[in-house]
Amino acid sequence: MAEGVYVIEPVTTAAFTLRQADDDAKIECGFEPDLVAVAPEGDGLWGAMRLTEADGVVSVRFWVAPEQRGRKLGAAMLKAAAPPLFASGVRRIETRPPVREPAAIRAAMRAGFRPDSGVIRGGAYDGGDALGLGLLAGDGRGPAPRVLPDLAGGELTDGTVSLRPLRPDDFEAHLRHRTSPDVYSGAALPLPPSVGEVVEMCEWRAAVDWLLGRAALMVIDDGAGYRGTIGLYDVARLIGTAMIGYDLSADARGKGYATGAVRLICRWAFEEVGLDRVWAGTDVHNAASQAVLRRTGFRLEGVERGGLPSVDGTRRDTLVWATLSRT
């Protein structure tokens, strides 16, 4: 840190003491630490932080010892460091965890950091993409507000199908599914995704979009594994609306899975997210999808002329459907 301008006196919490790192400290954390979190009795190193200051803005990189992970120590360290930094004149504290490290992003948000800088290409310490998060003195001690909550228990289920977040280990199934012609032909742009796009979506994009409140992409699972996806998109919490989209593999159709999945996600959107209106668009010729929406309480509102693009450059009409929280 620049010339030791921000010298933090030791901060003792119920779980650890945060203090200046010894000059000769050798910690395998990937950076030279300015602060370390040690066990209350002082004989265990639990975490480390590096502070870099420029024009009243302090950038923080933090690390938690592997054996201490899962205890929300990262968030606690950030919370402990923030008050003395602000008291010393810092205007803003920010951190840029790699997008592929959702645990670090969650730790920062739990400490009150808000994702106000979006995805920063090449902004992570490892040269990859980062998510920029910032904290101001008036933001409080966290957690940062979130539009899309986590699923209680990790899933939504009706006993027949369950919905859970897309994960990195879904890559192979997601790639097979999304590159199947009978699936991507019903997409907004009827083209298969590239392998790189599927990797990105599974490894980090879906998780980051969820944390940012943009979209919640879920896998439809009937107990035998991945059968398709359903998502809540274009989430506009201020006006209380979002769109759903869903798809199933050919061998999973006709079993009521789509109907169950739509009911589950709409209930979550209304009761947990707090939305008032959920809408969907279907191709005018997609009778099966239209039947799912009718069964789940959606009403046909009209035709959106030229609502979707076609591969040949023309536009396709779509039907607009919606359901309300008090329908």
Coordinates of C-alpha atoms in Angstrom, one line a residue:
M1 CA 0.0 0.0 0.0
A2 CA 1.3 3.5 -0.9
E3 CA 3.8 4.6 1.8
G4 CA 1.6 3.1 4.6
V5 CA -0.9 6.0 4.3
Y6 CA -3.7 3.9 5.7
V7 CA -2.4 2.2 8.8
I8 CA -5.1 0.2 10.4
E9 CA -5.0 -0.5 14.1
P10 CA -5.8 -4.1 14.9
V11 CA -9.5 -4.9 14.8
T12 CA -10.7 -7.8 17.0
T13 CA -13.9 -9.6 16.2
A14 CA -15.4 -12.7 17.9
A15 CA -13.9 -14.9 15.2
F16 CA -10.4 -13.3 14.4
T17 CA -8.1 -10.3 14.7
L18 CA -7.3 -8.3 11.6
R19 CA -3.9 -6.6 11.9
Q20 CA -1.0 -5.3 9.8
A21 CA 1.0 -8.1 8.2
D22 CA 4.5 -8.6 9.4
D23 CA 7.1 -7.3 6.9
D24 CA 8.7 -10.7 6.5
A25 CA 5.3 -12.6 6.3
K26 CA 5.4 -15.4 3.8
I27 CA 1.9 -16.4 2.9
E28 CA 0.9 -18.5 -0.1
C29 CA -2.0 -16.3 -1.1
G30 CA -0.8 -15.0 -4.5
F31 CA 0.0 -11.5 -3.4
E32 CA 2.0 -9.5 -0.8
P33 CA -0.4 -8.9 2.1
D34 CA -0.9 -5.7 4.0
L35 CA -3.4 -7.1 6.5
V36 CA -3.8 -10.6 7.9
A37 CA -6.7 -12.2 9.8
V38 CA -5.4 -14.4 12.6
A39 CA -7.1 -16.7 15.1
P40 CA -8.2 -15.0 18.4
E41 CA -5.4 -16.8 20.2
G42 CA -3.0 -15.6 17.6
D43 CA -1.6 -18.9 16.4
G44 CA -3.5 -19.5 13.2
L45 CA -3.4 -17.5 9.9
W46 CA -6.9 -17.4 8.5
G47 CA -6.9 -14.8 5.8
A48 CA -5.0 -12.0 4.1
M49 CA -5.8 -8.7 2.3
R50 CA -3.9 -6.3 0.0
L51 CA -4.8 -2.7 -0.2
T52 CA -3.9 -0.4 -3.1
E53 CA -4.8 3.3 -2.9
A54 CA -5.2 5.9 -5.6
D55 CA -7.0 9.3 -5.2
G56 CA -9.0 8.3 -2.2
V57 CA -10.1 4.9 -3.6
V58 CA -8.8 1.7 -2.1
S59 CA -8.8 -1.5 -4.1
V60 CA -8.9 -4.6 -2.0
R61 CA -7.8 -8.1 -2.9
F62 CA -8.6 -10.8 -0.2
W63 CA -7.8 -14.4 0.4
V64 CA -9.1 -17.0 2.8
A65 CA -7.1 -20.0 3.9
P66 CA -8.6 -23.2 2.3
E67 CA -9.3 -24.8 5.6
Q68 CA -11.3 -21.7 6.7
R69 CA -13.5 -21.4 3.6
G70 CA -17.3 -21.8 3.9
R71 CA -17.4 -19.8 7.2
K72 CA -18.1 -16.4 5.6
L73 CA -14.7 -15.2 6.7
G74 CA -14.1 -13.2 3.5
A75 CA -17.1 -11.1 4.2
A76 CA -16.2 -10.7 7.8
M77 CA -12.7 -9.5 6.9
L78 CA -14.1 -6.9 4.5
K79 CA -16.5 -5.7 7.1
A80 CA -13.8 -5.4 9.7
A81 CA -11.5 -3.4 7.4
A82 CA -14.1 -0.9 6.0
P83 CA -14.7 1.3 9.1
P84 CA -11.1 2.2 9.8
L85 CA -10.5 2.8 6.1
F86 CA -13.4 5.2 5.8
A87 CA -12.4 6.9 9.1
S88 CA -8.9 7.6 7.6
G89 CA -10.4 9.5 4.7
V90 CA -11.0 6.8 2.0
R91 CA -13.9 7.8 -0.3
R92 CA -14.6 4.4 -1.8
I93 CA -13.5 0.8 -1.3
E94 CA -13.6 -1.5 -4.3
T95 CA -12.8 -5.1 -5.2
R96 CA -12.6 -7.0 -8.5
P97 CA -13.0 -10.7 -8.0
P98 CA -12.7 -12.9 -11.1
V99 CA -16.1 -13.7 -12.6
R100 CA -15.2 -17.4 -12.2
E101 CA -15.0 -17.1 -8.4
P102 CA -18.6 -16.7 -7.3
A103 CA -17.7 -17.4 -3.7
A104 CA -15.5 -14.2 -3.7
I105 CA -18.3 -12.2 -5.4
R106 CA -20.8 -13.4 -2.8
A107 CA -18.4 -12.6 0.1
A108 CA -18.0 -9.0 -1.2
M109 CA -21.8 -8.6 -1.6
R110 CA -22.4 -10.1 1.8
A111 CA -20.1 -7.4 3.2
G112 CA -22.2 -4.7 1.5
F113 CA -20.2 -4.2 -1.7
R114 CA -22.5 -3.4 -4.6
P115 CA -21.8 -4.6 -8.2
D116 CA -21.8 -1.1 -9.7
S117 CA -19.0 -1.5 -12.3
G118 CA -20.3 -4.5 -14.2
V119 CA -18.0 -7.1 -15.9
I120 CA -14.6 -5.6 -16.4
R121 CA -12.8 -7.3 -19.3
G122 CA -9.3 -8.3 -18.3
G123 CA -9.8 -6.6 -14.9
A124 CA -9.0 -9.6 -12.6
Y125 CA -5.7 -10.2 -11.0
D126 CA -5.2 -13.3 -13.2
G127 CA -5.8 -11.3 -16.4
G128 CA -9.3 -12.7 -16.8
D129 CA -12.6 -10.9 -16.6
A130 CA -13.7 -9.5 -13.2
L131 CA -16.8 -8.2 -11.6
G132 CA -16.4 -4.7 -10.2
L133 CA -17.9 -4.1 -6.8
G134 CA -17.8 -0.9 -4.7
L135 CA -18.6 0.2 -1.2
L136 CA -19.2 3.8 0.1
A137 CA -19.4 4.8 3.7
G138 CA -23.2 5.3 3.5
D139 CA -23.9 1.9 2.1
G140 CA -24.0 0.2 5.5
R141 CA -22.4 -3.1 6.6
G142 CA -24.3 -5.3 4.2
P143 CA -25.5 -7.4 2.7
A144 CA -25.9 -5.6 -0.6
P145 CA -29.5 -5.6 -1.8
R146 CA -30.3 -8.3 -4.4
V147 CA -33.1 -8.5 -6.9
L148 CA -33.0 -12.2 -7.3
P149 CA -32.7 -14.2 -4.1
D150 CA -31.1 -17.7 -3.9
L151 CA -33.5 -20.6 -4.1
A152 CA -34.4 -21.8 -0.6
G153 CA -32.8 -25.2 -0.2
G154 CA -31.1 -24.8 -3.6
E155 CA -34.0 -25.8 -5.7
L156 CA -37.7 -25.4 -6.5
T157 CA -39.7 -28.6 -6.8
D158 CA -43.2 -29.9 -7.2
G159 CA -42.3 -33.6 -6.6
T160 CA -42.1 -34.4 -10.3
V161 CA -39.6 -31.8 -11.6
S162 CA -37.1 -29.6 -9.8
L163 CA -35.5 -26.4 -10.9
R164 CA -31.9 -25.5 -9.8
P165 CA -29.3 -23.0 -11.0
L166 CA -27.2 -24.0 -14.0
R167 CA -23.7 -25.2 -12.9
P168 CA -20.3 -25.6 -14.5
D169 CA -20.8 -29.4 -14.4
D170 CA -23.8 -29.0 -16.7
F171 CA -21.6 -28.1 -19.6
E172 CA -21.8 -31.3 -21.6
A173 CA -25.6 -31.7 -21.2
H174 CA -26.2 -28.0 -21.8
L175 CA -24.1 -28.1 -25.0
R176 CA -25.9 -31.1 -26.4
H177 CA -29.2 -29.6 -25.6
R178 CA -28.6 -26.1 -26.9
T179 CA -27.0 -27.3 -30.1
S180 CA -29.9 -29.7 -30.9
P181 CA -31.8 -28.3 -34.0
D182 CA -35.2 -29.0 -32.5
V183 CA -34.2 -26.8 -29.5
Y184 CA -32.4 -23.8 -31.0
S185 CA -35.0 -23.6 -33.8
G186 CA -37.3 -22.2 -31.1
A187 CA -34.8 -19.7 -29.7
A188 CA -35.2 -15.9 -30.1
L189 CA -32.4 -16.1 -32.7
P190 CA -32.7 -19.6 -34.2
L191 CA -29.0 -20.4 -34.3
P192 CA -26.9 -22.8 -32.1
P193 CA -24.5 -21.3 -29.6
S194 CA -20.8 -21.7 -29.9
V195 CA -18.9 -24.0 -27.6
G196 CA -17.3 -20.9 -26.0
E197 CA -20.6 -19.3 -25.4
V198 CA -21.8 -22.5 -23.6
V199 CA -18.6 -22.7 -21.6
E200 CA -19.0 -19.1 -20.5
M201 CA -22.7 -19.5 -19.6
C202 CA -22.1 -22.7 -17.5
E203 CA -18.8 -21.5 -15.8
W204 CA -19.8 -18.0 -14.8
R205 CA -22.3 -16.0 -16.9
A206 CA -25.5 -17.6 -15.4
A207 CA -24.2 -17.2 -11.8
V208 CA -23.1 -13.6 -12.3
D209 CA -26.3 -12.6 -14.1
W210 CA -28.3 -14.1 -11.2
L211 CA -26.2 -12.1 -8.6
L212 CA -26.6 -9.0 -10.7
G213 CA -30.4 -9.5 -10.8
R214 CA -30.5 -9.7 -14.6
A215 CA -31.7 -13.3 -15.1
A216 CA -32.2 -16.6 -13.3
L217 CA -31.4 -19.6 -15.6
M218 CA -32.4 -22.9 -14.1
V219 CA -32.1 -26.6 -15.2
I220 CA -35.2 -28.7 -15.4
D221 CA -34.5 -32.0 -13.7
D222 CA -36.9 -34.9 -13.4
G223 CA -34.7 -36.9 -11.0
A224 CA -32.8 -38.5 -13.9
G225 CA -30.7 -35.4 -14.7
Y226 CA -30.8 -32.4 -17.1
R227 CA -33.9 -32.3 -19.3
G228 CA -34.0 -28.7 -20.3
T229 CA -33.9 -25.2 -19.0
I230 CA -36.2 -22.4 -17.9
G231 CA -35.3 -18.9 -17.1
L232 CA -36.5 -15.6 -15.7
Y233 CA -35.1 -12.8 -18.0
D234 CA -35.3 -9.1 -18.5
V235 CA -36.0 -8.6 -14.8
A236 CA -37.2 -5.1 -14.1
R237 CA -37.8 -5.0 -10.3
L238 CA -38.7 -1.3 -10.3
I239 CA -41.7 -1.9 -12.4
G240 CA -42.3 -5.5 -11.3
T241 CA -42.0 -7.4 -14.6
A242 CA -39.9 -10.2 -16.1
M243 CA -40.1 -12.6 -19.0
I244 CA -39.8 -16.4 -19.0
G245 CA -38.4 -18.7 -21.6
Y246 CA -38.1 -22.5 -21.5
D247 CA -37.1 -25.5 -23.6
L248 CA -37.1 -29.3 -23.2
S249 CA -35.3 -32.1 -24.9
A250 CA -37.4 -34.1 -27.3
D251 CA -37.6 -37.1 -25.1
A252 CA -38.9 -35.1 -22.1
R253 CA -41.8 -33.5 -23.9
G254 CA -45.4 -34.5 -23.4
K255 CA -44.9 -35.4 -19.7
G256 CA -46.0 -32.2 -18.1
Y257 CA -42.5 -31.1 -17.3
A258 CA -42.8 -27.7 -19.0
T259 CA -46.1 -27.0 -17.2
G260 CA -44.7 -27.8 -13.8
A261 CA -41.6 -25.8 -14.5
V262 CA -43.6 -22.7 -15.5
R263 CA -45.8 -22.9 -12.4
L264 CA -42.7 -23.2 -10.2
I265 CA -40.8 -20.3 -11.6
C266 CA -43.9 -18.0 -11.7
R267 CA -44.7 -18.8 -8.0
W268 CA -41.0 -18.0 -7.2
A269 CA -41.1 -14.8 -9.2
F270 CA -44.3 -13.6 -7.5
E271 CA -43.7 -14.8 -3.9
E272 CA -39.9 -14.5 -3.5
V273 CA -38.8 -12.0 -6.1
G274 CA -41.8 -9.8 -5.6
L275 CA -42.8 -9.3 -9.2
D276 CA -46.3 -8.4 -10.4
R277 CA -46.3 -9.5 -14.0
V278 CA -44.6 -12.3 -15.9
W279 CA -44.8 -12.4 -19.6
A280 CA -43.7 -14.8 -22.4
G281 CA -43.5 -14.7 -26.2
T282 CA -44.2 -17.6 -28.5
D283 CA -43.9 -18.1 -32.2
V284 CA -47.3 -17.9 -33.8
H285 CA -46.9 -21.6 -34.9
N286 CA -45.7 -23.0 -31.6
A287 CA -48.9 -24.6 -30.4
A288 CA -47.2 -26.8 -27.8
S289 CA -45.7 -23.8 -26.0
Q290 CA -49.0 -21.9 -26.2
A291 CA -50.8 -24.8 -24.6
V292 CA -48.3 -24.7 -21.7
L293 CA -49.0 -21.1 -21.1
R294 CA -52.7 -21.5 -21.2
R295 CA -52.6 -24.3 -18.7
T296 CA -50.5 -22.2 -16.3
G297 CA -52.8 -19.2 -16.3
F298 CA -51.2 -17.0 -18.9
R299 CA -53.5 -14.9 -21.1
L300 CA -53.0 -14.0 -24.7
E301 CA -52.5 -10.2 -25.0
G302 CA -51.9 -9.8 -28.7
V303 CA -49.5 -10.1 -31.6
E304 CA -46.1 -8.4 -31.7
R305 CA -45.5 -7.8 -35.3
G306 CA -41.9 -8.6 -36.3
G307 CA -41.1 -9.4 -32.7
L308 CA -38.2 -11.7 -33.5
P309 CA -35.5 -12.0 -36.1
S310 CA -35.0 -14.8 -38.6
V311 CA -31.8 -16.2 -39.9
D312 CA -32.6 -14.9 -43.4
G313 CA -32.9 -11.3 -42.1
T314 CA -36.7 -11.1 -42.1
R315 CA -38.8 -10.6 -38.9
R316 CA -41.2 -13.1 -37.3
D317 CA -44.5 -12.2 -35.6
T318 CA -44.8 -13.5 -32.0
L319 CA -47.7 -13.9 -29.6
V320 CA -47.4 -12.1 -26.3
W321 CA -48.7 -13.8 -23.2
A322 CA -48.8 -12.6 -19.5
T323 CA -49.9 -13.6 -16.1
L324 CA -50.3 -11.4 -13.0
S325 CA -49.6 -12.1 -9.4
R326 CA -53.2 -11.5 -8.6
T327 CA -54.7 -13.2 -11.6

